[in-house]
XYZ file of C-alpha atoms in Angstrom:
258
model
C -0.014 0.074 0.015
C 1.187 3.581 -0.831
C 0.085 6.408 1.395
C -0.579 9.974 0.218
C 0.205 11.806 3.434
C -0.332 15.598 3.928
C 1.351 16.776 7.128
C 0.580 20.299 8.585
C 3.776 21.463 10.316
C 3.690 24.484 12.436
C 6.575 26.167 14.251
C 7.270 29.270 16.217
C 7.037 32.319 14.015
C 9.787 34.809 15.095
C 9.374 36.932 11.890
C 6.986 39.507 10.845
C 3.832 37.887 9.006
C 4.807 38.927 5.560
C 7.473 36.166 5.882
C 4.788 33.495 6.680
C 3.487 31.196 4.097
C -0.033 31.740 5.417
C -1.609 34.366 7.280
C 0.030 34.167 10.519
C -1.330 34.730 14.164
C 1.545 36.177 16.218
C 0.158 34.648 19.349
C 0.821 31.091 18.019
C 3.735 29.557 19.838
C 4.201 25.922 19.270
C 6.534 23.843 21.427
C 9.547 22.711 19.458
C 9.558 19.415 21.359
C 6.098 18.739 20.628
C 6.756 19.221 16.828
C 9.514 17.012 16.773
C 7.826 14.278 18.683
C 4.972 14.607 16.285
C 7.482 13.540 13.402
C 8.581 10.746 15.533
C 5.019 9.386 16.181
C 4.015 9.951 12.542
C 7.051 7.793 11.373
C 6.114 5.075 13.841
C 2.462 5.171 12.585
C 3.756 4.699 8.997
C 5.861 2.053 9.723
C 5.924 -0.844 7.175
C 4.287 1.546 4.578
C 5.646 3.493 1.633
C 4.308 7.073 1.226
C 4.155 10.383 -0.524
C 4.609 13.244 1.747
C 3.358 16.771 1.395
C 4.634 19.140 4.230
C 2.454 22.171 4.592
C 2.448 24.617 7.545
C 3.528 28.281 8.321
C 6.694 28.902 6.514
C 8.769 25.719 7.325
C 11.991 27.276 6.380
C 11.839 29.928 9.300
C 13.232 27.445 11.644
C 16.015 25.565 9.737
C 17.280 23.430 12.702
C 13.627 22.387 13.423
C 12.814 21.677 9.859
C 16.103 19.715 9.432
C 15.034 17.177 12.221
C 11.783 16.976 11.017
C 12.621 16.157 7.484
C 15.415 13.630 8.412
C 12.678 11.727 10.452
C 10.055 11.665 7.482
C 12.025 11.808 4.305
C 13.707 8.318 4.373
C 13.557 5.012 2.199
C 9.907 4.688 2.765
C 9.075 8.158 1.431
C 9.025 7.856 -2.359
C 8.099 11.526 -2.765
C 7.913 14.679 -0.861
C 6.674 18.334 -1.738
C 6.939 21.448 0.375
C 5.263 24.290 -0.535
C 6.605 27.655 0.290
C 6.156 31.470 -0.525
C 9.906 31.607 -1.519
C 10.789 34.598 0.787
C 14.327 33.243 1.013
C 15.301 33.195 -2.557
C 17.423 36.316 -2.370
C 19.071 35.285 0.864
C 22.391 33.703 0.404
C 22.805 32.313 3.947
C 19.260 30.731 3.886
C 19.795 29.363 0.431
C 22.979 27.540 1.814
C 21.352 26.382 4.799
C 18.013 25.090 2.828
C 20.115 23.588 0.233
C 22.111 21.398 2.717
C 18.702 20.092 4.069
C 18.233 18.157 1.072
C 21.461 16.707 0.497
C 20.982 12.822 -0.263
C 17.080 13.164 -0.062
C 16.663 11.176 -3.381
C 13.234 9.725 -3.954
C 11.813 7.338 -6.464
C 9.494 9.853 -7.916
C 10.243 13.812 -8.539
C 10.096 15.513 -5.456
C 9.750 19.310 -5.217
C 9.797 22.669 -3.279
C 6.852 24.539 -4.537
C 7.263 28.241 -5.001
C 3.649 29.712 -4.815
C 3.113 32.462 -7.484
C -0.587 33.173 -6.170
C -1.512 36.966 -6.067
C -1.513 36.496 -2.243
C 2.183 35.382 -2.057
C 3.543 37.769 -4.676
C 2.259 40.839 -2.756
C 4.864 39.585 -0.018
C 7.992 39.217 -2.476
C 10.647 41.690 -2.283
C 12.235 42.777 -5.699
C 15.167 40.304 -5.270
C 12.737 37.352 -4.854
C 10.880 38.530 -7.891
C 14.236 38.636 -9.986
C 14.898 35.133 -8.793
C 11.676 33.857 -9.841
C 11.992 35.579 -13.166
C 15.450 33.927 -13.737
C 15.461 30.588 -11.793
C 18.786 29.648 -13.299
C 20.554 32.126 -10.746
C 19.811 29.221 -8.050
C 21.784 26.611 -10.234
C 24.824 26.903 -7.796
C 22.702 25.613 -5.207
C 22.144 22.213 -6.718
C 19.728 20.480 -4.427
C 17.356 23.376 -4.291
C 17.764 23.998 -8.037
C 16.686 20.350 -8.837
C 13.706 20.414 -6.671
C 12.265 24.030 -7.328
C 9.044 24.228 -9.151
C 7.198 27.544 -9.737
C 3.155 27.195 -9.443
C 0.152 28.908 -8.078
C -0.754 26.598 -5.090
C -4.040 28.312 -4.653
C -5.460 26.657 -7.868
C -3.428 23.602 -8.117
C -5.508 20.767 -6.930
C -3.720 18.847 -4.128
C -1.928 21.863 -2.931
C -4.566 23.340 -0.866
C -3.674 25.790 2.065
C -4.626 24.892 5.527
C -4.630 26.157 9.060
C -4.586 29.980 9.532
C -4.753 30.449 5.704
C -7.561 32.818 4.559
C -8.569 33.185 0.786
C -11.763 33.480 -0.897
C -11.258 30.612 -3.253
C -11.582 28.291 -0.367
C -15.220 27.755 -0.379
C -15.256 24.076 0.766
C -14.429 25.202 4.404
C -17.869 24.312 5.684
C -18.595 22.177 8.815
C -21.849 20.973 7.196
C -19.852 19.092 4.704
C -18.175 15.932 5.105
C -15.530 14.614 2.723
C -15.400 10.896 2.516
C -12.389 9.376 0.598
C -13.103 6.604 -2.246
C -10.539 5.355 -4.608
C -10.756 2.983 -7.526
C -7.155 1.560 -6.380
C -7.794 -0.518 -3.264
C -4.128 -0.244 -2.509
C -4.107 3.453 -1.893
C -4.739 5.677 0.931
C -4.863 9.536 1.027
C -4.849 11.070 4.550
C -4.043 14.272 6.215
C -2.592 14.760 9.718
C -2.632 17.981 11.480
C -0.301 19.528 14.104
C -2.083 17.530 16.949
C -1.912 14.289 15.220
C -5.590 14.014 14.098
C -6.227 12.351 10.943
C -8.969 13.166 8.186
C -9.324 12.181 4.702
C -9.278 15.645 3.217
C -7.575 18.980 4.466
C -10.872 20.243 5.547
C -12.485 17.074 6.488
C -13.841 15.517 9.836
C -11.369 13.881 12.204
C -11.552 10.178 11.927
C -8.859 9.306 14.424
C -5.287 10.195 15.723
C -2.000 8.811 15.128
C -1.699 8.130 18.901
C -4.512 5.780 18.904
C -5.312 4.549 15.337
C -3.713 2.215 12.911
C -3.331 2.382 9.329
C -5.731 -0.981 8.963
C -8.251 1.120 11.024
C -8.346 3.975 8.631
C -8.493 1.657 5.677
C -11.659 0.157 7.340
C -13.215 3.479 7.616
C -12.344 4.260 4.204
C -14.109 0.968 3.020
C -17.004 1.633 5.007
C -17.420 5.052 4.016
C -17.305 4.110 0.224
C -20.027 1.421 0.656
C -22.217 3.859 2.502
C -21.877 6.804 -0.126
C -21.149 4.948 -3.347
C -24.624 5.976 -4.521
C -23.873 9.430 -4.021
C -20.754 9.560 -6.115
C -22.323 10.195 -9.545
C -24.863 12.969 -8.234
C -24.490 16.600 -8.744
C -21.353 17.850 -6.577
C -21.640 21.522 -7.663
C -22.237 22.682 -3.875
C -18.956 21.318 -2.778
C -15.150 21.748 -3.325
C -13.318 21.389 -6.725
C -11.227 18.657 -5.245
C -14.286 16.524 -4.693
C -15.565 17.038 -8.099
C -12.461 15.545 -9.520
C -13.770 12.110 -8.306
C -11.103 11.759 -5.325
C -13.871 12.375 -2.598
C -17.508 12.384 -2.394
C -18.800 14.998 -0.052
C -22.041 14.252 1.910
C -24.299 16.960 3.679
C -24.800 15.974 7.221
């Protein structure tokens, strides 16, 4: 079984909010040990499975030492792909480029992993002239081989599968609705897609209802919930889904009004 995993990473923000990936609440102060323990617990939760990892959060690269320990726990031989969205604030900072480049030394995966620089209007408003110059001529980064090989430029507010989370606020995120439940179904039985938030809670969708926690659930239990959900809701799959989020319309989820 291959698990598509979205992990929502948070850390202490010591910078002004324009550096953060998402709208940032300066009152948020996550405990460093809790973040590192979560990475360890996720690794144990996934033991025996291969997985694709997408790592979301406030700007991950704000705390180099923390993200280094975090990705070293999760990006291992069992991780066949990783993606890390970012606003790219560091692109014109040589010191940070050197540090971030070193994080991905030897982080080879079976599939093309990437660091995604978001070009959404929301993020572009935060860019300095130096960042804009690098985005326009990404070859400038070629001397930082690890970063250069991973960099991808795209609008993460419109690309399906790269949906913001947590403190993010954006008019396009119309599927944040507690009356809507997103239940996962897949044609491939040997496939599971889950999201894990900073508390270890598990859901099938970035905005879905909590179905368990990595501290008291197993992959087998989550698969059983998935299968029961599909059987219960399969008759609704082909109905009009115009009132739910685009991700559901693509056929990866069936959203059910409670």
